[in-house]
PDB file of C-alpha atoms in Angstrom:
ATOM      1  CA  MET L   1      94.724  16.068  64.213  1.00  0.00           C
ATOM      2  CA  ASP L   2      95.144  18.300  67.266  1.00  0.00           C
ATOM      3  CA  LEU L   3      98.088  17.201  69.457  1.00  0.00           C
ATOM      4  CA  GLU L   4      97.764  19.988  72.015  1.00  0.00           C
ATOM      5  CA  ARG L   5      96.878  17.563  74.809  1.00  0.00           C
ATOM      6  CA  LEU L   6      99.559  14.999  73.967  1.00  0.00           C
ATOM      7  CA  PRO L   7     101.875  16.196  76.813  1.00  0.00           C
ATOM      8  CA  GLU L   8      98.998  15.712  79.265  1.00  0.00           C
ATOM      9  CA  LEU L   9      98.413  12.183  77.976  1.00  0.00           C
ATOM     10  CA  LEU L  10     102.098  11.335  78.386  1.00  0.00           C
ATOM     11  CA  ARG L  11     102.155  12.654  81.955  1.00  0.00           C
ATOM     12  CA  GLU L  12      99.189  10.397  82.689  1.00  0.00           C
ATOM     13  CA  THR L  13     100.581   7.252  81.036  1.00  0.00           C
ATOM     14  CA  VAL L  14     104.377   7.546  81.256  1.00  0.00           C
ATOM     15  CA  GLY L  15     104.924   9.521  84.439  1.00  0.00           C
ATOM     16  CA  PRO L  16     103.797  12.744  86.183  1.00  0.00           C
ATOM     17  CA  ARG L  17     107.018  14.580  85.212  1.00  0.00           C
ATOM     18  CA  ALA L  18     107.193  13.275  81.642  1.00  0.00           C
ATOM     19  CA  ARG L  19     108.127  15.904  79.080  1.00  0.00           C
ATOM     20  CA  VAL L  20     108.170  15.667  75.288  1.00  0.00           C
ATOM     21  CA  ALA L  21     111.684  16.001  73.882  1.00  0.00           C
ATOM     22  CA  ALA L  22     111.025  15.103  70.236  1.00  0.00           C
ATOM     23  CA  ILE L  23     108.269  13.676  68.055  1.00  0.00           C
ATOM     24  CA  GLU L  24     108.620  11.642  64.871  1.00  0.00           C
ATOM     25  CA  SER L  25     105.570  10.898  62.766  1.00  0.00           C
ATOM     26  CA  LEU L  26     105.547   7.230  61.704  1.00  0.00           C
ATOM     27  CA  LYS L  27     102.126   7.237  60.048  1.00  0.00           C
ATOM     28  CA  TRP L  28      99.588   9.939  59.303  1.00  0.00           C
ATOM     29  CA  ARG L  29      96.151   9.349  57.788  1.00  0.00           C
ATOM     30  CA  GLN L  30      92.741  10.948  58.064  1.00  0.00           C
ATOM     31  CA  ASP L  31      92.087  11.501  61.777  1.00  0.00           C
ATOM     32  CA  TYR L  32      94.699   8.868  62.653  1.00  0.00           C
ATOM     33  CA  THR L  33      98.390   9.042  63.482  1.00  0.00           C
ATOM     34  CA  VAL L  34     101.230   6.971  64.902  1.00  0.00           C
ATOM     35  CA  LEU L  35     103.975   8.890  66.697  1.00  0.00           C
ATOM     36  CA  LEU L  36     107.375   7.913  68.068  1.00  0.00           C
ATOM     37  CA  VAL L  37     107.957  10.190  71.043  1.00  0.00           C
ATOM     38  CA  ASN L  38     111.219  10.797  72.875  1.00  0.00           C
ATOM     39  CA  VAL L  39     110.353  11.499  76.506  1.00  0.00           C
ATOM     40  CA  GLU L  40     112.400  13.046  79.285  1.00  0.00           C
ATOM     41  CA  GLN L  41     111.838  12.415  83.003  1.00  0.00           C
ATOM     42  CA  PRO L  42     111.923   9.464  82.644  1.00  0.00           C
ATOM     43  CA  GLU L  43     114.149   9.192  79.598  1.00  0.00           C
ATOM     44  CA  THR L  44     112.405   6.730  77.297  1.00  0.00           C
ATOM     45  CA  ARG L  45     110.783   6.308  73.908  1.00  0.00           C
ATOM     46  CA  VAL L  46     107.118   5.467  73.452  1.00  0.00           C
ATOM     47  CA  VAL L  47     104.824   4.835  70.516  1.00  0.00           C
ATOM     48  CA  VAL L  48     101.521   6.704  70.575  1.00  0.00           C
ATOM     49  CA  GLU L  49      98.591   5.789  68.335  1.00  0.00           C
ATOM     50  CA  LEU L  50      95.748   8.286  68.144  1.00  0.00           C
ATOM     51  CA  ALA L  51      92.453   7.914  66.281  1.00  0.00           C
ATOM     52  CA  GLY L  52      89.642  10.418  66.092  1.00  0.00           C
ATOM     53  CA  PRO L  53      85.975   9.832  65.202  1.00  0.00           C
ATOM     54  CA  LYS L  54      86.635  10.266  61.461  1.00  0.00           C
ATOM     55  CA  ALA L  55      89.446   7.717  61.249  1.00  0.00           C
ATOM     56  CA  GLU L  56      88.987   5.300  58.359  1.00  0.00           C
ATOM     57  CA  LEU L  57      90.735   2.496  60.246  1.00  0.00           C
ATOM     58  CA  ALA L  58      88.830   0.540  62.883  1.00  0.00           C
ATOM     59  CA  CYS L  59      91.608   0.978  65.490  1.00  0.00           C
ATOM     60  CA  PRO L  60      90.450  -1.593  68.077  1.00  0.00           C
ATOM     61  CA  PHE L  61      93.100  -0.395  70.538  1.00  0.00           C
ATOM     62  CA  GLU L  62      91.774  -2.206  73.601  1.00  0.00           C
ATOM     63  CA  ARG L  63      91.720  -5.553  71.795  1.00  0.00           C
ATOM     64  CA  THR L  64      95.200  -4.924  70.405  1.00  0.00           C
ATOM     65  CA  ALA L  65      96.475  -4.126  73.893  1.00  0.00           C
ATOM     66  CA  GLN L  66      94.981  -7.331  75.281  1.00  0.00           C
ATOM     67  CA  LEU L  67      96.558  -9.373  72.469  1.00  0.00           C
ATOM     68  CA  HIS L  68      99.932  -7.803  73.280  1.00  0.00           C
ATOM     69  CA  ARG L  69      99.550  -8.936  76.883  1.00  0.00           C
ATOM     70  CA  LEU L  70      98.413 -12.396  75.802  1.00  0.00           C
ATOM     71  CA  VAL L  71     101.359 -12.892  73.446  1.00  0.00           C
ATOM     72  CA  ALA L  72     103.833 -11.588  76.036  1.00  0.00           C
ATOM     73  CA  SER L  73     102.532 -14.057  78.633  1.00  0.00           C
ATOM     74  CA  ARG L  74     102.242 -17.114  76.370  1.00  0.00           C
ATOM     75  CA  THR L  75     105.303 -16.893  74.099  1.00  0.00           C
ATOM     76  CA  GLY L  76     108.974 -16.010  74.305  1.00  0.00           C
ATOM     77  CA  LEU L  77     108.502 -13.003  72.037  1.00  0.00           C
ATOM     78  CA  ASP L  78     109.287  -9.565  73.455  1.00  0.00           C
ATOM     79  CA  MET L  79     106.254  -7.319  73.192  1.00  0.00           C
ATOM     80  CA  PRO L  80     105.863  -3.588  73.838  1.00  0.00           C
ATOM     81  CA  GLU L  81     104.491  -2.858  77.299  1.00  0.00           C
ATOM     82  CA  ILE L  82     101.072  -1.221  77.216  1.00  0.00           C
ATOM     83  CA  LEU L  83     101.230   2.030  79.185  1.00  0.00           C
ATOM     84  CA  GLY L  84      97.749   3.304  78.468  1.00  0.00           C
ATOM     85  CA  VAL L  85      94.726   2.585  76.301  1.00  0.00           C
ATOM     86  CA  ASP L  86      91.264   4.126  76.059  1.00  0.00           C
ATOM     87  CA  THR L  87      88.672   4.169  73.287  1.00  0.00           C
ATOM     88  CA  SER L  88      85.896   5.962  75.175  1.00  0.00           C
ATOM     89  CA  TYR L  89      86.734   9.607  74.273  1.00  0.00           C
ATOM     90  CA  GLY L  90      86.043  10.195  77.961  1.00  0.00           C
ATOM     91  CA  ARG L  91      88.982  12.512  78.626  1.00  0.00           C
ATOM     92  CA  TYR L  92      90.594  13.180  75.275  1.00  0.00           C
ATOM     93  CA  PRO L  93      89.351  14.054  71.769  1.00  0.00           C
ATOM     94  CA  TRP L  94      90.795  10.822  70.386  1.00  0.00           C
ATOM     95  CA  ARG L  95      91.128   7.146  71.168  1.00  0.00           C
ATOM     96  CA  TYR L  96      94.660   6.285  72.173  1.00  0.00           C
ATOM     97  CA  LEU L  97      97.153   3.497  72.692  1.00  0.00           C
ATOM     98  CA  VAL L  98     100.490   4.242  74.356  1.00  0.00           C
ATOM     99  CA  LYS L  99     103.172   1.558  74.469  1.00  0.00           C
ATOM    100  CA  THR L 100     106.899   1.254  74.971  1.00  0.00           C
ATOM    101  CA  HIS L 101     109.121   1.282  71.907  1.00  0.00           C
ATOM    102  CA  ILE L 102     111.216  -1.777  71.041  1.00  0.00           C
ATOM    103  CA  ALA L 103     114.252  -0.775  69.002  1.00  0.00           C
ATOM    104  CA  GLY L 104     114.935  -2.540  65.736  1.00  0.00           C
ATOM    105  CA  VAL L 105     114.779  -2.494  61.957  1.00  0.00           C
ATOM    106  CA  GLU L 106     111.935  -3.619  59.724  1.00  0.00           C
ATOM    107  CA  TRP L 107     112.444  -6.843  57.781  1.00  0.00           C
ATOM    108  CA  VAL L 108     112.042  -4.982  54.469  1.00  0.00           C
ATOM    109  CA  GLN L 109     115.225  -3.045  55.275  1.00  0.00           C
ATOM    110  CA  VAL L 110     117.288  -5.483  57.289  1.00  0.00           C
ATOM    111  CA  ARG L 111     117.094  -8.456  54.933  1.00  0.00           C
ATOM    112  CA  GLN L 112     119.253  -6.565  52.436  1.00  0.00           C
ATOM    113  CA  GLN L 113     121.955  -6.217  55.090  1.00  0.00           C
ATOM    114  CA  MET L 114     122.024  -9.901  56.028  1.00  0.00           C
ATOM    115  CA  SER L 115     124.158 -12.643  54.595  1.00  0.00           C
ATOM    116  CA  ALA L 116     122.409 -15.746  53.223  1.00  0.00           C
ATOM    117  CA  ARG L 117     123.198 -17.561  56.461  1.00  0.00           C
ATOM    118  CA  GLU L 118     121.817 -14.712  58.579  1.00  0.00           C
ATOM    119  CA  ARG L 119     118.614 -14.614  56.514  1.00  0.00           C
ATOM    120  CA  ALA L 120     118.155 -18.350  56.932  1.00  0.00           C
ATOM    121  CA  HIS L 121     118.508 -18.003  60.708  1.00  0.00           C
ATOM    122  CA  ALA L 122     116.050 -15.092  60.703  1.00  0.00           C
ATOM    123  CA  PHE L 123     113.473 -17.275  58.947  1.00  0.00           C
ATOM    124  CA  TRP L 124     114.093 -20.063  61.439  1.00  0.00           C
ATOM    125  CA  GLN L 125     113.379 -17.618  64.284  1.00  0.00           C
ATOM    126  CA  LEU L 126     110.181 -16.470  62.570  1.00  0.00           C
ATOM    127  CA  GLY L 127     108.988 -20.053  62.083  1.00  0.00           C
ATOM    128  CA  HIS L 128     109.587 -20.885  65.738  1.00  0.00           C
ATOM    129  CA  VAL L 129     107.845 -17.744  67.042  1.00  0.00           C
ATOM    130  CA  LEU L 130     104.942 -18.217  64.653  1.00  0.00           C
ATOM    131  CA  ALA L 131     104.432 -21.746  65.980  1.00  0.00           C
ATOM    132  CA  GLU L 132     104.343 -20.301  69.510  1.00  0.00           C
ATOM    133  CA  LEU L 133     101.686 -17.777  68.448  1.00  0.00           C
ATOM    134  CA  HIS L 134      99.593 -20.527  66.924  1.00  0.00           C
ATOM    135  CA  TYR L 135      99.878 -22.522  70.123  1.00  0.00           C
ATOM    136  CA  ILE L 136      97.594 -19.921  71.736  1.00  0.00           C
ATOM    137  CA  HIS L 137      94.323 -21.798  71.250  1.00  0.00           C
ATOM    138  CA  PHE L 138      90.656 -20.833  71.484  1.00  0.00           C
ATOM    139  CA  ASP L 139      87.552 -23.006  71.874  1.00  0.00           C
ATOM    140  CA  SER L 140      86.051 -21.881  68.568  1.00  0.00           C
ATOM    141  CA  PHE L 141      86.612 -19.611  65.564  1.00  0.00           C
ATOM    142  CA  GLY L 142      85.632 -15.972  65.105  1.00  0.00           C
ATOM    143  CA  GLU L 143      86.437 -12.351  65.830  1.00  0.00           C
ATOM    144  CA  LEU L 144      87.828 -11.409  69.238  1.00  0.00           C
ATOM    145  CA  THR L 145      86.385  -9.013  71.790  1.00  0.00           C
ATOM    146  CA  ALA L 146      88.320  -6.311  73.643  1.00  0.00           C
ATOM    147  CA  ASP L 147      89.126  -8.983  76.245  1.00  0.00           C
ATOM    148  CA  ALA L 148      90.553 -11.324  73.576  1.00  0.00           C
ATOM    149  CA  GLU L 149      87.616 -13.720  73.918  1.00  0.00           C
ATOM    150  CA  VAL L 150      85.848 -15.224  70.908  1.00  0.00           C
ATOM    151  CA  GLU L 151      82.855 -13.013  70.212  1.00  0.00           C
ATOM    152  CA  HIS L 152      80.582 -15.551  68.503  1.00  0.00           C
ATOM    153  CA  GLY L 153      81.682 -19.164  68.591  1.00  0.00           C
ATOM    154  CA  GLN L 154      81.695 -20.440  65.016  1.00  0.00           C
ATOM    155  CA  SER L 155      83.127 -23.213  62.887  1.00  0.00           C
ATOM    156  CA  CYS L 156      86.141 -22.443  60.705  1.00  0.00           C
ATOM    157  CA  LEU L 157      83.960 -22.155  57.602  1.00  0.00           C
ATOM    158  CA  GLU L 158      81.384 -19.916  59.293  1.00  0.00           C
ATOM    159  CA  ALA L 159      84.105 -17.622  60.608  1.00  0.00           C
ATOM    160  CA  LEU L 160      85.752 -17.380  57.185  1.00  0.00           C
ATOM    161  CA  GLN L 161      82.397 -16.530  55.615  1.00  0.00           C
ATOM    162  CA  ALA L 162      81.751 -13.794  58.183  1.00  0.00           C
ATOM    163  CA  ARG L 163      85.252 -12.370  57.791  1.00  0.00           C
ATOM    164  CA  SER L 164      84.944 -12.392  54.003  1.00  0.00           C
ATOM    165  CA  ARG L 165      81.652 -10.464  54.129  1.00  0.00           C
ATOM    166  CA  GLU L 166      83.314  -7.880  56.350  1.00  0.00           C
ATOM    167  CA  ARG L 167      86.634  -7.482  54.547  1.00  0.00           C
ATOM    168  CA  ILE L 168      86.103  -8.002  50.819  1.00  0.00           C
ATOM    169  CA  ARG L 169      84.854  -4.690  49.448  1.00  0.00           C
ATOM    170  CA  PRO L 170      84.312  -5.359  45.704  1.00  0.00           C
ATOM    171  CA  PRO L 171      80.741  -6.740  45.799  1.00  0.00           C
ATOM    172  CA  VAL L 172      81.003  -9.044  42.775  1.00  0.00           C
ATOM    173  CA  MET L 173      84.198 -10.701  43.985  1.00  0.00           C
ATOM    174  CA  ARG L 174      82.819 -10.914  47.531  1.00  0.00           C
ATOM    175  CA  GLU L 175      79.864 -12.957  46.275  1.00  0.00           C
ATOM    176  CA  ARG L 176      82.095 -15.134  44.111  1.00  0.00           C
ATOM    177  CA  PHE L 177      84.404 -15.840  47.033  1.00  0.00           C
ATOM    178  CA  LEU L 178      81.466 -16.767  49.268  1.00  0.00           C
ATOM    179  CA  GLU L 179      80.260 -19.104  46.529  1.00  0.00           C
ATOM    180  CA  LEU L 180      83.734 -20.654  46.453  1.00  0.00           C
ATOM    181  CA  LEU L 181      83.628 -21.269  50.217  1.00  0.00           C
ATOM    182  CA  GLU L 182      80.234 -22.916  49.855  1.00  0.00           C
ATOM    183  CA  GLN L 183      81.424 -25.105  46.985  1.00  0.00           C
ATOM    184  CA  ARG L 184      84.589 -26.112  48.871  1.00  0.00           C
ATOM    185  CA  SER L 185      82.941 -26.413  52.289  1.00  0.00           C
ATOM    186  CA  ALA L 186      84.078 -30.028  52.634  1.00  0.00           C
ATOM    187  CA  TRP L 187      87.693 -28.813  52.683  1.00  0.00           C
ATOM    188  CA  PHE L 188      87.031 -27.056  56.008  1.00  0.00           C
ATOM    189  CA  GLU L 189      84.884 -29.642  57.791  1.00  0.00           C
ATOM    190  CA  GLY L 190      87.852 -31.249  59.539  1.00  0.00           C
ATOM    191  CA  VAL L 191      89.486 -27.970  60.603  1.00  0.00           C
ATOM    192  CA  LYS L 192      88.942 -27.836  64.358  1.00  0.00           C
ATOM    193  CA  ARG L 193      92.065 -26.240  65.864  1.00  0.00           C
ATOM    194  CA  SER L 194      91.372 -22.554  66.431  1.00  0.00           C
ATOM    195  CA  CYS L 195      94.314 -20.368  67.402  1.00  0.00           C
ATOM    196  CA  LEU L 196      95.554 -16.793  67.467  1.00  0.00           C
ATOM    197  CA  THR L 197      95.995 -15.805  63.831  1.00  0.00           C
ATOM    198  CA  HIS L 198      97.921 -12.605  63.096  1.00  0.00           C
ATOM    199  CA  GLU L 199      96.930 -12.155  59.416  1.00  0.00           C
ATOM    200  CA  ASP L 200      99.355  -9.274  58.774  1.00  0.00           C
ATOM    201  CA  LEU L 201     102.892 -10.689  59.045  1.00  0.00           C
ATOM    202  CA  HIS L 202     104.224  -8.521  56.244  1.00  0.00           C
ATOM    203  CA  GLN L 203     107.722  -7.111  55.900  1.00  0.00           C
ATOM    204  CA  HIS L 204     107.015  -3.935  57.904  1.00  0.00           C
ATOM    205  CA  ASN L 205     105.629  -5.735  60.972  1.00  0.00           C
ATOM    206  CA  LEU L 206     108.667  -7.957  61.631  1.00  0.00           C
ATOM    207  CA  ILE L 207     111.297  -6.091  63.636  1.00  0.00           C
ATOM    208  CA  PHE L 208     114.872  -7.328  63.965  1.00  0.00           C
ATOM    209  CA  ASP L 209     117.665  -6.096  66.223  1.00  0.00           C
ATOM    210  CA  HIS L 210     121.416  -6.682  65.926  1.00  0.00           C
ATOM    211  CA  GLN L 211     122.890  -7.928  69.214  1.00  0.00           C
ATOM    212  CA  CYS L 212     126.138  -9.759  69.965  1.00  0.00           C
ATOM    213  CA  ASP L 213     127.007  -9.931  66.252  1.00  0.00           C
ATOM    214  CA  ALA L 214     123.711 -11.646  65.401  1.00  0.00           C
ATOM    215  CA  TRP L 215     120.283 -10.608  64.137  1.00  0.00           C
ATOM    216  CA  ARG L 216     117.433 -11.349  66.525  1.00  0.00           C
ATOM    217  CA  LEU L 217     113.693 -11.168  65.947  1.00  0.00           C
ATOM    218  CA  ALA L 218     112.995  -8.322  68.371  1.00  0.00           C
ATOM    219  CA  THR L 219     109.200  -8.170  68.131  1.00  0.00           C
ATOM    220  CA  ILE L 220     106.170  -8.462  65.871  1.00  0.00           C
ATOM    221  CA  LEU L 221     103.829  -5.528  65.337  1.00  0.00           C
ATOM    222  CA  GLY L 222     100.360  -5.169  63.836  1.00  0.00           C
ATOM    223  CA  PHE L 223      98.121  -7.389  65.946  1.00  0.00           C
ATOM    224  CA  ASP L 224      95.074  -5.214  65.259  1.00  0.00           C
ATOM    225  CA  LYS L 225      93.796  -7.715  62.649  1.00  0.00           C
ATOM    226  CA  GLY L 226      94.317 -10.717  64.942  1.00  0.00           C
ATOM    227  CA  TRP L 227      91.442 -13.174  65.356  1.00  0.00           C
ATOM    228  CA  ALA L 228      90.602 -16.734  66.351  1.00  0.00           C
ATOM    229  CA  GLY L 229      91.321 -18.302  62.991  1.00  0.00           C
ATOM    230  CA  HIS L 230      93.601 -21.075  61.831  1.00  0.00           C
ATOM    231  CA  GLY L 231      97.372 -20.846  61.569  1.00  0.00           C
ATOM    232  CA  GLU L 232      97.099 -22.062  57.985  1.00  0.00           C
ATOM    233  CA  SER L 233      96.021 -18.561  56.999  1.00  0.00           C
ATOM    234  CA  ASP L 234      99.234 -16.938  58.265  1.00  0.00           C
ATOM    235  CA  LEU L 235     101.312 -19.631  56.559  1.00  0.00           C
ATOM    236  CA  ALA L 236      99.418 -19.258  53.284  1.00  0.00           C
ATOM    237  CA  ARG L 237     100.026 -15.527  53.163  1.00  0.00           C
ATOM    238  CA  LEU L 238     103.723 -15.914  53.914  1.00  0.00           C
ATOM    239  CA  ALA L 239     103.987 -18.460  51.104  1.00  0.00           C
ATOM    240  CA  LEU L 240     102.348 -15.999  48.691  1.00  0.00           C
ATOM    241  CA  TRP L 241     104.222 -12.834  49.642  1.00  0.00           C
ATOM    242  CA  ARG L 242     107.578 -12.322  47.971  1.00  0.00           C
ATOM    243  CA  GLY L 243     110.600 -12.417  50.259  1.00  0.00           C
ATOM    244  CA  MET L 244     108.629 -13.903  53.172  1.00  0.00           C
ATOM    245  CA  SER L 245     109.345 -17.630  52.853  1.00  0.00           C
ATOM    246  CA  HIS L 246     112.301 -19.987  53.311  1.00  0.00           C
ATOM    247  CA  PRO L 247     112.703 -23.768  53.869  1.00  0.00           C
ATOM    248  CA  LEU L 248     113.989 -23.162  57.407  1.00  0.00           C
ATOM    249  CA  LEU L 249     110.827 -21.237  58.296  1.00  0.00           C
ATOM    250  CA  TRP L 250     108.709 -24.311  57.515  1.00  0.00           C
ATOM    251  CA  LYS L 251     111.158 -26.650  59.230  1.00  0.00           C
ATOM    252  CA  ALA L 252     111.133 -24.605  62.452  1.00  0.00           C
ATOM    253  CA  TYR L 253     107.355 -24.208  62.366  1.00  0.00           C
ATOM    254  CA  HIS L 254     106.505 -27.836  61.666  1.00  0.00           C
ATOM    255  CA  GLY L 255     108.884 -28.918  64.396  1.00  0.00           C
ATOM    256  CA  VAL L 256     106.296 -27.495  66.822  1.00  0.00           C
ATOM    257  CA  GLU L 257     102.986 -27.375  64.927  1.00  0.00           C
ATOM    258  CA  ARG L 258     102.017 -30.123  62.493  1.00  0.00           C
ATOM    259  CA  PRO L 259      99.817 -29.206  59.494  1.00  0.00           C
ATOM    260  CA  GLU L 260      96.286 -30.568  59.423  1.00  0.00           C
ATOM    261  CA  PRO L 261      95.141 -32.880  56.593  1.00  0.00           C
ATOM    262  CA  GLY L 262      93.970 -30.986  53.510  1.00  0.00           C
ATOM    263  CA  TRP L 263      96.199 -27.966  54.138  1.00  0.00           C
ATOM    264  CA  ARG L 264      97.481 -27.806  50.569  1.00  0.00           C
ATOM    265  CA  GLU L 265      93.951 -27.668  49.137  1.00  0.00           C
ATOM    266  CA  ARG L 266      92.908 -24.868  51.495  1.00  0.00           C
ATOM    267  CA  ARG L 267      96.044 -22.744  51.022  1.00  0.00           C
ATOM    268  CA  PRO L 268      94.991 -20.974  47.780  1.00  0.00           C
ATOM    269  CA  VAL L 269      91.618 -20.145  49.359  1.00  0.00           C
ATOM    270  CA  TYR L 270      93.339 -18.244  52.175  1.00  0.00           C
ATOM    271  CA  GLN L 271      95.623 -16.583  49.652  1.00  0.00           C
ATOM    272  CA  LEU L 272      92.747 -15.469  47.459  1.00  0.00           C
ATOM    273  CA  LEU L 273      90.986 -13.988  50.485  1.00  0.00           C
ATOM    274  CA  TRP L 274      94.011 -11.765  51.044  1.00  0.00           C
ATOM    275  CA  CYS L 275      94.149 -10.751  47.378  1.00  0.00           C
ATOM    276  CA  LEU L 276      90.496  -9.731  47.443  1.00  0.00           C
ATOM    277  CA  GLU L 277      90.775  -8.041  50.829  1.00  0.00           C
ATOM    278  CA  TYR L 278      93.639  -5.833  49.582  1.00  0.00           C
ATOM    279  CA  ALA L 279      92.230  -5.283  46.109  1.00  0.00           C
ATOM    280  CA  ARG L 280      94.969  -3.295  44.389  1.00  0.00           C
ATOM    281  CA  GLU L 281      95.086  -2.459  40.700  1.00  0.00           C
ATOM    282  CA  THR L 282      98.812  -3.142  40.364  1.00  0.00           C
ATOM    283  CA  PRO L 283     100.171  -5.548  37.721  1.00  0.00           C
ATOM    284  CA  VAL L 284     101.679  -7.918  40.313  1.00  0.00           C
ATOM    285  CA  HIS L 285      98.577  -8.027  42.513  1.00  0.00           C
ATOM    286  CA  LEU L 286      96.264  -8.494  39.537  1.00  0.00           C
ATOM    287  CA  ALA L 287      98.464 -11.316  38.228  1.00  0.00           C
ATOM    288  CA  ASP L 288      98.501 -13.079  41.620  1.00  0.00           C
ATOM    289  CA  THR L 289      94.736 -12.735  41.962  1.00  0.00           C
ATOM    290  CA  SER L 290      94.100 -13.948  38.436  1.00  0.00           C
ATOM    291  CA  GLN L 291      96.333 -16.986  38.899  1.00  0.00           C
ATOM    292  CA  LEU L 292      94.614 -18.001  42.143  1.00  0.00           C
ATOM    293  CA  CYS L 293      91.159 -17.509  40.644  1.00  0.00           C
ATOM    294  CA  GLN L 294      92.110 -19.703  37.706  1.00  0.00           C
ATOM    295  CA  GLN L 295      93.469 -22.361  40.068  1.00  0.00           C
ATOM    296  CA  LEU L 296      90.243 -22.360  42.106  1.00  0.00           C
ATOM    297  CA  GLY L 297      87.819 -21.996  39.210  1.00  0.00           C
ATOM    298  CA  VAL L 298      86.660 -18.471  40.111  1.00  0.00           C
ATOM    299  CA  ARG L 299      85.897 -15.991  37.320  1.00  0.00           C
ATOM    300  CA  PHE L 300      87.922 -12.788  37.619  1.00  0.00           C
ATOM    301  CA  GLU L 301      88.275  -9.760  35.360  1.00  0.00           C
ATOM    302  CA  ARG L 302      89.317  -6.839  37.526  1.00  0.00           C
ATOM    303  CA  PHE L 303      88.381  -5.421  40.913  1.00  0.00           C
ATOM    304  CA  GLU L 304      85.124  -3.492  40.754  1.00  0.00           C
TER     305      GLU L 304
END
């Protein structure tokens, strides 16, 4: 990816005298990159995401930017400030998102440094913030537009069916999962409370900072998969992922948001959707998928 015009972009988004002091590559894929840039005049650090026309990722930067603003205005969570976003290719050879950098350490690294008491408090913070996110409600279910509005108002079941068709790549397992949703449709009839659902609260997207001798949840990254779903989906994935659950997380969360009836029956359905969406041929992932399929009565051999 050609970065020749990056200084020009920074002068436009950060300040007219902005100058690149150093660049660190955080992620680099086909026609897509994430950069941490040290800037002088003014002295600051920004995160720059660039995606060209051949990028494999969808990169809905404008929607992500709007979700950042929404979360910043409706919760107590610190969010990076959006300095610039454009997906039109009007002035540059790539789509871009420029935002301020919030210092911190990923959960995958910091949890090893914490005491048991500090980890418990970290989970309590996550449960409280997650309840705040899920308190951002929508009138219906479905994917979100660039303005963070529901694109096509649907029921919970209809939205899950549409999302499954879009995200499950192995065709045989996609059809079997859709059959499962049809067979278990009664489980979703009473689900009416649509909210902002992150869907990607994994150990690299939770950022903690050490201040005043205590670990604080500094921010949450990765809102590009966010949609108008149900908070049960986020909770189900956390319960499945190793190292992402703790009794204090559930206590803090349920102190704000009460689970809807039938949650325990629906949980493995959400979990299986994730397993099929991220179809990986690793022993652990295959074992998790197989166990959930057996629990739900879905036939599974391997991903195809």
